[in-house]
């Protein structure tokens, strides 16, 4: 897939560049609850009733409600009605199947347009990339990135451009999670792009166990390590199991105990796995609010005469994440295995929040044109160490930065609080952690 043609990320789309629409005034949706239609209100009540029925294990009632919602779903309706079509698709939905197949024929164009038009992926990548560049020490010659799920590699060209300016060599190690046939193409594209900039880049692939074994035998005195984990970003079209993510983060933490480096973490709703939702209805409603905001933001980003293009992008990049079956399976995974991702998992291991730089925040605000659009950039966290991309009041992407406490910090902390458990983990080393995610 040719995705490295330009990196200035100007708002563009092969779907909307005719002379008559070169200057588009996008509609701003009202945030007044009084404008919510009766149809949408009924739909939301039905969805809440469905979630409660599933939670109470009233299977027949849940089926009846799901069928009723399906009958009210509308491909051209409100965001909630379009979500309903994906949550509860009719048994025979020839229109949706045809639309998906037609959308696939223009996937490359749609992929590039989706990534450049909407800020979801670019926000996570920009913030993570800025954290890496700011963290690399001046004396280091080599930056080694271990990427959990590299996909098309679209995250790295802007970073490659930036790192080339400060004349560092780069290794990107892609973790092999499954049989991914596109890795060779991704490697070829990244290496070609780096060569055009005069950057020394090596791209390789290996399993987690192989990577750990190799890193244990290397001397990394002048090497800065980056463990990058992006999950659930819409352009990726997939997510990963919580257990896989946690295994990767534990390995990263262990290796950073011996070597200097950072962890960058980004994603969508996956980043909000900070609460173990014991009730399915709470989990369901959290997902519903998140995706309603995403559907609404996509609708805002398209003029009405490009509805078909918007629907095609929703079909390709949002629909894979919206399914009543997959939502239940995710909730059941958390409930049964008690495996919950927590962006604050580093608490208790001697890590301190590192304040986000104003430069990084300003870059993000400029990217989403805050003040001119309903997108918002928020700084959160105990020490201002979290940056959030939000649509109005709903968080879409979250970025956190953490720093391992130094020996001096540990001594001061030990004088005031009982941190025996914390120190057991900190004794093994220090470094910087930067975590980024989309609704994690």
PDB file of C-alpha atoms in Angstrom, residues 15-16 27 75-77 82 99 103 295 298-315:
ATOM      1  CA  UNK A  15     -13.028  11.885  -2.653  1.00  0.00           C
ATOM      2  CA  UNK A  16     -13.556  15.627  -2.192  1.00  0.00           C
ATOM      3  CA  UNK A  27     -21.796  21.987   9.537  1.00  0.00           C
ATOM      4  CA  UNK A  75     -27.705   3.567   7.107  1.00  0.00           C
ATOM      5  CA  UNK A  76     -28.498   7.231   6.385  1.00  0.00           C
ATOM      6  CA  UNK A  77     -29.871   8.085   9.824  1.00  0.00           C
ATOM      7  CA  UNK A  82     -25.978   3.921  12.079  1.00  0.00           C
ATOM      8  CA  UNK A  99     -21.330  -1.485   0.251  1.00  0.00           C
ATOM      9  CA  UNK A 103     -15.564   0.126  -0.435  1.00  0.00           C
ATOM     10  CA  UNK A 295     -19.755   8.587  14.198  1.00  0.00           C
ATOM     11  CA  UNK A 298     -17.066  11.776  11.087  1.00  0.00           C
ATOM     12  CA  UNK A 299     -20.440  13.163  10.003  1.00  0.00           C
ATOM     13  CA  UNK A 300     -19.300  16.655  10.973  1.00  0.00           C
ATOM     14  CA  UNK A 301     -16.174  16.198   8.829  1.00  0.00           C
ATOM     15  CA  UNK A 302     -18.110  15.627   5.597  1.00  0.00           C
ATOM     16  CA  UNK A 303     -20.453  17.930   3.643  1.00  0.00           C
ATOM     17  CA  UNK A 304     -23.855  16.379   3.000  1.00  0.00           C
ATOM     18  CA  UNK A 305     -23.281  15.762  -0.710  1.00  0.00           C
ATOM     19  CA  UNK A 306     -20.428  13.373   0.187  1.00  0.00           C
ATOM     20  CA  UNK A 307     -22.579  11.076   2.315  1.00  0.00           C
ATOM     21  CA  UNK A 308     -21.633   8.047   0.223  1.00  0.00           C
ATOM     22  CA  UNK A 309     -17.931   8.652   0.836  1.00  0.00           C
ATOM     23  CA  UNK A 310     -18.563   9.036   4.581  1.00  0.00           C
ATOM     24  CA  UNK A 311     -20.638   5.849   4.725  1.00  0.00           C
ATOM     25  CA  UNK A 312     -17.888   3.981   2.875  1.00  0.00           C
ATOM     26  CA  UNK A 313     -15.316   5.115   5.441  1.00  0.00           C
ATOM     27  CA  UNK A 314     -17.607   4.246   8.341  1.00  0.00           C
ATOM     28  CA  UNK A 315     -18.062   0.797   6.804  1.00  0.00           C
TER      29      UNK A 315
END
